[in-house]
CSV table of C-alpha atoms (C1' of nucleotides) in Angstrom, one decimal:
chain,number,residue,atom,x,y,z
A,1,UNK,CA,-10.2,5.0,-2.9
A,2,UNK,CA,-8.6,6.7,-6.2
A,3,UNK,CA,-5.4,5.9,-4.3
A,4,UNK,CA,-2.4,6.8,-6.4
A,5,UNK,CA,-1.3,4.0,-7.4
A,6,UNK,CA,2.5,3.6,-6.6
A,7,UNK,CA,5.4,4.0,-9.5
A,8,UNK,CA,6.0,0.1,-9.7
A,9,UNK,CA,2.6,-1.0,-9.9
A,10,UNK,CA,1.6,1.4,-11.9
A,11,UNK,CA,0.5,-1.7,-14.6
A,12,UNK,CA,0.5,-4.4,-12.7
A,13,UNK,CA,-3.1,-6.8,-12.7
A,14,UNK,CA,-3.4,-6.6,-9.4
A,15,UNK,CA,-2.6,-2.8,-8.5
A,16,UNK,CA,-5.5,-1.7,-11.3
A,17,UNK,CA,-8.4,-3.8,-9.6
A,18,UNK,CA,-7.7,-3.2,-6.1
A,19,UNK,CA,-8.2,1.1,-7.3
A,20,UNK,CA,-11.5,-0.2,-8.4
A,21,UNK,CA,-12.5,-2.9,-5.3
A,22,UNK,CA,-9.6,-2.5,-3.1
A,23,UNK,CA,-11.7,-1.5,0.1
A,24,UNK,CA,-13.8,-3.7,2.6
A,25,UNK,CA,-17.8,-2.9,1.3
A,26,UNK,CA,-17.4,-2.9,-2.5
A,27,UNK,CA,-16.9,-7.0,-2.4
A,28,UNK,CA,-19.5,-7.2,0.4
A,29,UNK,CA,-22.1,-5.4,-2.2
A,30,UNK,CA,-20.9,-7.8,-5.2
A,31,UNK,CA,-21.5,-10.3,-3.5
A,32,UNK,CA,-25.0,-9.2,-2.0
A,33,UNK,CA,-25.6,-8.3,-6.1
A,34,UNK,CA,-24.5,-12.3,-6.5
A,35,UNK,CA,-27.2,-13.2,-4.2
A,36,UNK,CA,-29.9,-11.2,-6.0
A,37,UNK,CA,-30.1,-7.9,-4.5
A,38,UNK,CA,-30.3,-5.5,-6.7
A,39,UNK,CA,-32.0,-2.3,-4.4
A,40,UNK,CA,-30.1,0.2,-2.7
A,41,UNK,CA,-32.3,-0.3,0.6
A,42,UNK,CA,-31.9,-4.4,0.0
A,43,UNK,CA,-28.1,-3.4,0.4
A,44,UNK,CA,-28.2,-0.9,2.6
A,45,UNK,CA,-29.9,-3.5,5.3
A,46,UNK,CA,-28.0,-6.5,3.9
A,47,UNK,CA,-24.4,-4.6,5.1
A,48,UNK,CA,-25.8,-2.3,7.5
A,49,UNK,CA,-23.2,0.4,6.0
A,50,UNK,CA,-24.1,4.1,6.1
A,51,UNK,CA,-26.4,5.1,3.1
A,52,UNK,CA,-23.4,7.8,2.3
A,53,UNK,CA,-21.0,5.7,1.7
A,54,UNK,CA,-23.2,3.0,0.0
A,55,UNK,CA,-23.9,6.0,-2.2
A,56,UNK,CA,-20.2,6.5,-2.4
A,57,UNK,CA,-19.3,2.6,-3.1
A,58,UNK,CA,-22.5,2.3,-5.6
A,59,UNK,CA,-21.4,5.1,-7.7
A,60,UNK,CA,-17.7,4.2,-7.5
A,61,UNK,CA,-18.9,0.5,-9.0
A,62,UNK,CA,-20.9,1.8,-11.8
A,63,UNK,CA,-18.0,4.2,-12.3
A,64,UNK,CA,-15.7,1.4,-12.8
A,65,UNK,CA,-18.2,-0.4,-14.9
A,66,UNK,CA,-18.7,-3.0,-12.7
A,67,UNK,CA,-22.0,-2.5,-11.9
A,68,UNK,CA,-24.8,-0.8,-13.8
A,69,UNK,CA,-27.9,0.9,-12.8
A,70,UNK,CA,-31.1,0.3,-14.5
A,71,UNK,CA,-35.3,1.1,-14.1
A,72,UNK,CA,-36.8,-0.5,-11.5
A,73,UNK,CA,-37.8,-4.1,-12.9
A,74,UNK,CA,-41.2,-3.9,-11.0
A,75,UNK,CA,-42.6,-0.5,-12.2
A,76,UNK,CA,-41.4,2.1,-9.0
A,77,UNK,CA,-39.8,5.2,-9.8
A,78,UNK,CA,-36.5,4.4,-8.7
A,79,UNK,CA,-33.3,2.0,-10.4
A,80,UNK,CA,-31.7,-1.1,-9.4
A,81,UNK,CA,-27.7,-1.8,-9.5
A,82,UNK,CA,-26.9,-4.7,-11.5
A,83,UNK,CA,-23.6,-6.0,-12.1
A,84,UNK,CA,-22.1,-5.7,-15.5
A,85,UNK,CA,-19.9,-8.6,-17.4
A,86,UNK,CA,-17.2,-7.1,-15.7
A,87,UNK,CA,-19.3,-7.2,-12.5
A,88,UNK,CA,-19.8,-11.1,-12.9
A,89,UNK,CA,-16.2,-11.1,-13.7
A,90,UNK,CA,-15.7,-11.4,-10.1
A,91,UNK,CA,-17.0,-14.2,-9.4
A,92,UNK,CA,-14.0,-16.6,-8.6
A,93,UNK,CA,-12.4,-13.7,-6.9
A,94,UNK,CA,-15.4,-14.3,-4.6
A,95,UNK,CA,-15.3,-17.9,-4.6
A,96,UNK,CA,-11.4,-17.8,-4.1
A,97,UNK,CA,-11.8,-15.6,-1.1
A,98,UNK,CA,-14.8,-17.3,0.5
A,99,UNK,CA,-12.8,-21.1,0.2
A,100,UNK,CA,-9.9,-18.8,1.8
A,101,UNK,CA,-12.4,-17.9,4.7
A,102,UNK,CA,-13.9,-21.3,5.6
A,103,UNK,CA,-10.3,-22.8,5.5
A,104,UNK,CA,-9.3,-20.3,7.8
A,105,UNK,CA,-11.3,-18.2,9.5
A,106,UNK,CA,-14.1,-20.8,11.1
A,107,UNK,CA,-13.6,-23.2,13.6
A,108,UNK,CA,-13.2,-27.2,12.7
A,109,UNK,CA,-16.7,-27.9,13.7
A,110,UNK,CA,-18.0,-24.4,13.1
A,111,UNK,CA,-21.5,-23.9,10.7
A,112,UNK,CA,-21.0,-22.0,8.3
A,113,UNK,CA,-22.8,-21.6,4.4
A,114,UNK,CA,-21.4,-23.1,1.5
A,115,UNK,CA,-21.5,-22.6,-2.0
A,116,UNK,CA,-23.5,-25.7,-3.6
A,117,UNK,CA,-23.9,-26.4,-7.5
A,118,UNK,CA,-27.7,-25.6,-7.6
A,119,UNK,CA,-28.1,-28.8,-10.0
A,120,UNK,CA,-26.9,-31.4,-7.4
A,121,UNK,CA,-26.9,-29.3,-4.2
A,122,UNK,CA,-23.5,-30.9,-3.9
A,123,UNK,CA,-20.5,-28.5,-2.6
A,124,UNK,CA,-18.8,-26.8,-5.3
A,125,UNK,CA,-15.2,-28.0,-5.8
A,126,UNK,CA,-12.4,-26.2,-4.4
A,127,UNK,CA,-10.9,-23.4,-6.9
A,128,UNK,CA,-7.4,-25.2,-8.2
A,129,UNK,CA,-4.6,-23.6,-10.4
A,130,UNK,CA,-3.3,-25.7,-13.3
A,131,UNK,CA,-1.1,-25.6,-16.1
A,132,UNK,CA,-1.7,-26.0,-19.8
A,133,UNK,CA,-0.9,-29.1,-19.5
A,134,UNK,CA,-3.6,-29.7,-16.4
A,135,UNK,CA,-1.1,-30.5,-13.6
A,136,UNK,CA,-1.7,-28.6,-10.7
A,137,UNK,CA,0.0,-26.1,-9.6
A,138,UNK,CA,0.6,-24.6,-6.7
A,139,UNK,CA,2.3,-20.6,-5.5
A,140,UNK,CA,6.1,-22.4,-5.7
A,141,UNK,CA,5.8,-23.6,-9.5
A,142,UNK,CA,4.7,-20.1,-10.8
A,143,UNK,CA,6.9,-17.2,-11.9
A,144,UNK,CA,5.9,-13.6,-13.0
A,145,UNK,CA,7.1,-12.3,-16.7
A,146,UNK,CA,7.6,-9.3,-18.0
A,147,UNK,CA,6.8,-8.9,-21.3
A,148,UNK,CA,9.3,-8.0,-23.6
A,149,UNK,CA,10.4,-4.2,-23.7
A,150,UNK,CA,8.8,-3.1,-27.5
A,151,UNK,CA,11.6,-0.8,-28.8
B,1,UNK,CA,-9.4,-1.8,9.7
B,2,UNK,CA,-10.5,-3.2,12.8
B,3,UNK,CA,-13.9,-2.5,11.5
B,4,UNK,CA,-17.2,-3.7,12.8
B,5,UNK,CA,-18.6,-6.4,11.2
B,6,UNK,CA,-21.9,-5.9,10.6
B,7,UNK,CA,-24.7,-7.7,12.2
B,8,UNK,CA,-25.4,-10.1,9.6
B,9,UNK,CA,-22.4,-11.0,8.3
B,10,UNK,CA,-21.0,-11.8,11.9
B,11,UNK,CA,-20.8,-15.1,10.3
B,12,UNK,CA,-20.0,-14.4,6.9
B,13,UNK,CA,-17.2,-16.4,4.9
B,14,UNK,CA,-16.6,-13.5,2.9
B,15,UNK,CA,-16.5,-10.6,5.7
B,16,UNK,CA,-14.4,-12.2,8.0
B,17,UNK,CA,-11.4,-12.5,5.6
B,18,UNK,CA,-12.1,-9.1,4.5
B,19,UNK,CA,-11.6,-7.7,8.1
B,20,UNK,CA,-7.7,-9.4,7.9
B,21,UNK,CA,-6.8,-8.5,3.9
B,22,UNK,CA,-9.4,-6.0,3.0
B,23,UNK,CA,-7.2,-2.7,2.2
B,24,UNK,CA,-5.8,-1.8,-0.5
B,25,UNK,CA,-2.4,-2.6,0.9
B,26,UNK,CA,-2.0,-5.7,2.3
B,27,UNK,CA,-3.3,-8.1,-1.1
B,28,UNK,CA,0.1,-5.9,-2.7
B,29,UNK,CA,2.4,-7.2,0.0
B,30,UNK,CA,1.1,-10.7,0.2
B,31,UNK,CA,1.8,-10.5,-3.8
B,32,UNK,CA,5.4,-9.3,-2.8
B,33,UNK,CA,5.6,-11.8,0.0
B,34,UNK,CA,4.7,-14.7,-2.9
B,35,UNK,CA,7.3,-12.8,-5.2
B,36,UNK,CA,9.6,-13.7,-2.6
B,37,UNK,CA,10.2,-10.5,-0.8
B,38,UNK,CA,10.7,-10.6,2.6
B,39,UNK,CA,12.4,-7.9,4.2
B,40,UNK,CA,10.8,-4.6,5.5
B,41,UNK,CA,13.0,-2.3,3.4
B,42,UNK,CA,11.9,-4.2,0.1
B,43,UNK,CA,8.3,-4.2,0.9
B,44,UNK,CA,8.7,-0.5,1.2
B,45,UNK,CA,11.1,-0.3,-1.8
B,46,UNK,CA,8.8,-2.2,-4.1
B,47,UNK,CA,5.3,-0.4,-2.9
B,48,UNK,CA,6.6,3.2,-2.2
B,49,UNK,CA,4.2,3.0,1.1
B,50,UNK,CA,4.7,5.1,3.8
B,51,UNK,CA,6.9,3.4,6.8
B,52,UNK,CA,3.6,3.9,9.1
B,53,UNK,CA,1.3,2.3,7.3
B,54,UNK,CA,3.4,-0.6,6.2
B,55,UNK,CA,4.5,-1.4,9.7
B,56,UNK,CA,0.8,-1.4,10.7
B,57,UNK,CA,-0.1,-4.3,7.5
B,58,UNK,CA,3.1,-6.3,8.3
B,59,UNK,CA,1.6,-5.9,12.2
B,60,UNK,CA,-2.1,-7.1,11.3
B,61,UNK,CA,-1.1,-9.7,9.0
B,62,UNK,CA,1.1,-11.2,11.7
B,63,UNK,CA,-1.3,-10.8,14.2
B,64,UNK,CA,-4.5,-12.5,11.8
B,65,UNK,CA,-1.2,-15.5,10.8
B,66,UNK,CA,-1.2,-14.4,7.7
B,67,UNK,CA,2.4,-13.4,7.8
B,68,UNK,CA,5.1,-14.8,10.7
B,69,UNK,CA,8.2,-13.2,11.6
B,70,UNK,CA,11.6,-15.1,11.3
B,71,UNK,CA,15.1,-14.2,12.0
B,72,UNK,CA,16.9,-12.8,8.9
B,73,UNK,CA,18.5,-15.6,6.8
B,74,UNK,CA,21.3,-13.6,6.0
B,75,UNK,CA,23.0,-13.1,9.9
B,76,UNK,CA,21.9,-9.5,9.9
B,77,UNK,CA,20.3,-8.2,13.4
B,78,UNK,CA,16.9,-8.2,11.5
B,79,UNK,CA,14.1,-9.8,11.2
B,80,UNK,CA,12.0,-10.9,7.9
B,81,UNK,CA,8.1,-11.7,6.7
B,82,UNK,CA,7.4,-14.8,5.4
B,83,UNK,CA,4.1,-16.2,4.4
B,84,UNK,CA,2.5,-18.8,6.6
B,85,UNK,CA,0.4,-21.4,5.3
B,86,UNK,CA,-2.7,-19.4,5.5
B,87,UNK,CA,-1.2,-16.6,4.1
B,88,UNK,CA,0.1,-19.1,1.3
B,89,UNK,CA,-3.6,-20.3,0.9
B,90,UNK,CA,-4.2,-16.7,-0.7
B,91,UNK,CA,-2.5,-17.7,-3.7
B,92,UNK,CA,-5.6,-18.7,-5.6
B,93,UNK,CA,-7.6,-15.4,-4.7
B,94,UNK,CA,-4.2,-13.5,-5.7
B,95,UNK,CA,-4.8,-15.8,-9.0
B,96,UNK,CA,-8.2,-14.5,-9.6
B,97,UNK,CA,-7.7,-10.6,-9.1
B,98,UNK,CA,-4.7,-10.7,-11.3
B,99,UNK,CA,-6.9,-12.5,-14.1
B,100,UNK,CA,-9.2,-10.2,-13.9
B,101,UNK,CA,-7.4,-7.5,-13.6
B,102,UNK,CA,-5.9,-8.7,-17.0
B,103,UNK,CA,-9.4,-9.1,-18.8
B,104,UNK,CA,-11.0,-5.9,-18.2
B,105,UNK,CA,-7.9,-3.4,-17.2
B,106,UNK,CA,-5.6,-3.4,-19.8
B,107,UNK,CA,-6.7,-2.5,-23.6
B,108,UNK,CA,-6.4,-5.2,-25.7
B,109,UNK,CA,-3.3,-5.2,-26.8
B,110,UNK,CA,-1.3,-3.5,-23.6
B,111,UNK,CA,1.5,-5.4,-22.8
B,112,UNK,CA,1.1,-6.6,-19.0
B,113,UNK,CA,3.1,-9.2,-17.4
B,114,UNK,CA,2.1,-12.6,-17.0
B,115,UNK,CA,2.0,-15.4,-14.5
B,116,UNK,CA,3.3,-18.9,-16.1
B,117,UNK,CA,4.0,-22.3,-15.0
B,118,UNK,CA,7.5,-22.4,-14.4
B,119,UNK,CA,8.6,-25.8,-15.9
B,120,UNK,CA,6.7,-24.9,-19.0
B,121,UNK,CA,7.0,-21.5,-19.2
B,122,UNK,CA,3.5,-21.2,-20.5
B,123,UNK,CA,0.7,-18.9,-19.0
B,124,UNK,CA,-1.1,-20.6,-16.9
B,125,UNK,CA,-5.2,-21.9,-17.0
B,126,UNK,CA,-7.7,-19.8,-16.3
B,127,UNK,CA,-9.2,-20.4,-12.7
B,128,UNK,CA,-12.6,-22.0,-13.1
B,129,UNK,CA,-15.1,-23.0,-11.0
B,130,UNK,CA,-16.4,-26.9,-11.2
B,131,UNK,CA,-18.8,-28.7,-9.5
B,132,UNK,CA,-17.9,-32.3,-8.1
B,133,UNK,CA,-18.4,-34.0,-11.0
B,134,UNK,CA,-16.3,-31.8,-13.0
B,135,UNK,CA,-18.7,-29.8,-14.8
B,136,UNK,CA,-18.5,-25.6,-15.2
B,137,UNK,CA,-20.2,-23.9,-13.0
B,138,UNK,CA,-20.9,-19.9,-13.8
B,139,UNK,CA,-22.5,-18.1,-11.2
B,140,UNK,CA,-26.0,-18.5,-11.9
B,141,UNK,CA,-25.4,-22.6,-11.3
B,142,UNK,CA,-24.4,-21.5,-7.4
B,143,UNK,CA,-26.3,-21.2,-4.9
B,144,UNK,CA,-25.7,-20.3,-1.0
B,145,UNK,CA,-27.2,-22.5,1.7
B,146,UNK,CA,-27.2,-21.9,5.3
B,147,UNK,CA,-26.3,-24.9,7.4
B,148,UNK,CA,-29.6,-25.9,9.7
B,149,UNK,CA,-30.0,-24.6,12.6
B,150,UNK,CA,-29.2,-26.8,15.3
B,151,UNK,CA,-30.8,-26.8,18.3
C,1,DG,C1',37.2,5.5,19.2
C,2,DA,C1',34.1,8.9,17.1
C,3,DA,C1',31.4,10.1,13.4
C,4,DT,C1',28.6,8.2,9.6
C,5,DC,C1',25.5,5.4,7.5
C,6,DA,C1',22.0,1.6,6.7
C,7,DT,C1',18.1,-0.6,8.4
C,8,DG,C1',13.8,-0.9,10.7
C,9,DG,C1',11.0,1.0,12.8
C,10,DT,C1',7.9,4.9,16.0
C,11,DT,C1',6.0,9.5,16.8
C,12,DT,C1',3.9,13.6,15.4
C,13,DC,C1',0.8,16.1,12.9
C,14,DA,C1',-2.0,17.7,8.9
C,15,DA,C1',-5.2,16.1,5.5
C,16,DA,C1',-8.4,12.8,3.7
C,17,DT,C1',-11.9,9.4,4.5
C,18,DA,C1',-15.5,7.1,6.9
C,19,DA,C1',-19.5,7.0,9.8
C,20,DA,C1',-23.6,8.7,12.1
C,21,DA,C1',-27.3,11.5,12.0
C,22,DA,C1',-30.1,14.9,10.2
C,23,DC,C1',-32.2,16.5,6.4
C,24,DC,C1',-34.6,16.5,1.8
C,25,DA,C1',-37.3,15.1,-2.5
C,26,DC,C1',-40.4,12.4,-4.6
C,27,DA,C1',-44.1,9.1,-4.8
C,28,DT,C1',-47.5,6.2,-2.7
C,29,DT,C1',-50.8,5.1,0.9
C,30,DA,C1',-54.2,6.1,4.5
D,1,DT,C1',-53.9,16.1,3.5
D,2,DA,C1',-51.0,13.8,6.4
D,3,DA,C1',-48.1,10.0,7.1
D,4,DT,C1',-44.9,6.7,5.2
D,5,DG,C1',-41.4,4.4,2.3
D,6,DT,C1',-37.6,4.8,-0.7
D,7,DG,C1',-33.4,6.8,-2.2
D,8,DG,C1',-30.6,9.5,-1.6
D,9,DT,C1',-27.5,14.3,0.0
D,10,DT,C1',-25.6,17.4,3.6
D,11,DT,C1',-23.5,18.3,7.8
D,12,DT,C1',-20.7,17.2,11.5
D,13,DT,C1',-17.5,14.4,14.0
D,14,DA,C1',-14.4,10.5,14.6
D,15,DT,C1',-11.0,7.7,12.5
D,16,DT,C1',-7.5,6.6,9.3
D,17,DT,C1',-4.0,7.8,6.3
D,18,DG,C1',0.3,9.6,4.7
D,19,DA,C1',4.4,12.5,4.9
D,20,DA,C1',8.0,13.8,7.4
D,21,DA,C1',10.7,13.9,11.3
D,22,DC,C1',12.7,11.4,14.8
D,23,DC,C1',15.0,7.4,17.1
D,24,DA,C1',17.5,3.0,18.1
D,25,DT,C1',20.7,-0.5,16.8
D,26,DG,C1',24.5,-2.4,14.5
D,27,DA,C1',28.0,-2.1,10.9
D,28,DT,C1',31.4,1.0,8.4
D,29,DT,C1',34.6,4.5,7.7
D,30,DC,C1',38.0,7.7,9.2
DNA sequence: GAATCATGGTTTCAAATAAAAACCACATTA
DNA sequence: TAATGTGGTTTTTATTTGAAACCATGATTC
């Protein structure tokens, strides 16, 4: 965490978010604040992580602006983390890396949970990259610019 | 790395991809690898990592087939990294931090380089999540289910 | 043919980080 | 008033990181 980030990447999109969510709990706890928790203990027993470093993560999220704490919703003393626009931001990140893990990471036959469209219960369709123009596109047909150098 | 899953996310499509790609470094070589890097010195070159640490990613992402070593197309005594298919399959999630990254960590008007479909030279679409019959989903339209429990 | 250099690592070691456990504060409950 | 639940912090120890030095191999120069 607040890794210096190194000379090239010093603006790329990907370097910045990774400072901010670049380590193993932070997306676990988005995604437990995705599901609906919103209470450190509900996280704390959802991950199982030491409450130190939840602290840590927690305050390194709200720090970022990803997540936000607020009063409790149901009158006790204490706050609730809830994620921010930014937060929600996230989602397809989430998505993307979830697809990723049932292509790969499960065998053929293996359960696992899927993301359903709550309307229809139906699987969600798989994330897909597509041009303007609505052709898919896959890594190959994709090239990185720079913008131009403003004197 | 190498880090205990936690007890309920032994099953998890989001933790188990975490445990191959979830440092800081590895999503920035996989981004190099896509840029069409390939050999150990340019990895290095490009992140400014220490030789360690990057020999220990290259290592783990071979050893979770995320990366494969080949002979070095050139005739010289070394070898290179190249993406497999799963490690290609990361291209979407690669998609979807960069996008965010360029909504919420760049001011408005900071210049930032873009990804754009190469035949058109346009940006490309924003990743969106659908449901099967084409509609929008936001996060809120989602919902998890666990498969039942078989006996 | 010997010395030098480029490449691709490994080893060593100090510093930073993570994890486990103990502790603490506050409020509620018994 | 004591015990308990919640939400942390502090302390201590283990693990990981990162910088630098070192090493091996093949190509290059002298």
């Amino acid at each position: 965490m607040a890794k210096r980030v190194s000379h090239k990447d010093s603006m790329c999109g990907v370097a910045r978010p990774l400072d901010a969510i670049g380590d193993w709990w932070s997306l676990l706890i988005i995604r437990d604040a995705f599901d609906g928790l919103r209470r450190f203990g509900e996280f704390q027993k959802s991950l199982g992580l030491a409450k130190n470093i939840l602290s840590a993560r927690l305050r390194n999220l709200v720090a970022h602006g990803i997540m936000d704490t607020v009063p409790a919703s149901d009158g006790s003393p204490y706050q609730e983390y809830v994620l921010t626009q930014k937060g929600q931001g996230l989602f397809p990140l989430l998505v993307a890396l979830r697809q990723w893990g049932e292509d790969f990471f499960f065998e053929p036959n293996e359960p696992h949970v899927t993301l359903v469209d709550r309307a229809t219960k139906l699987p969600v369709r798989r994330l897909e990259l597509r041009a303007q123009d609505g052709r898919m596109l896959m890594a190959e047909d994709t090239v990185i610019v720079v913008p131009p150098p403003e004197e």
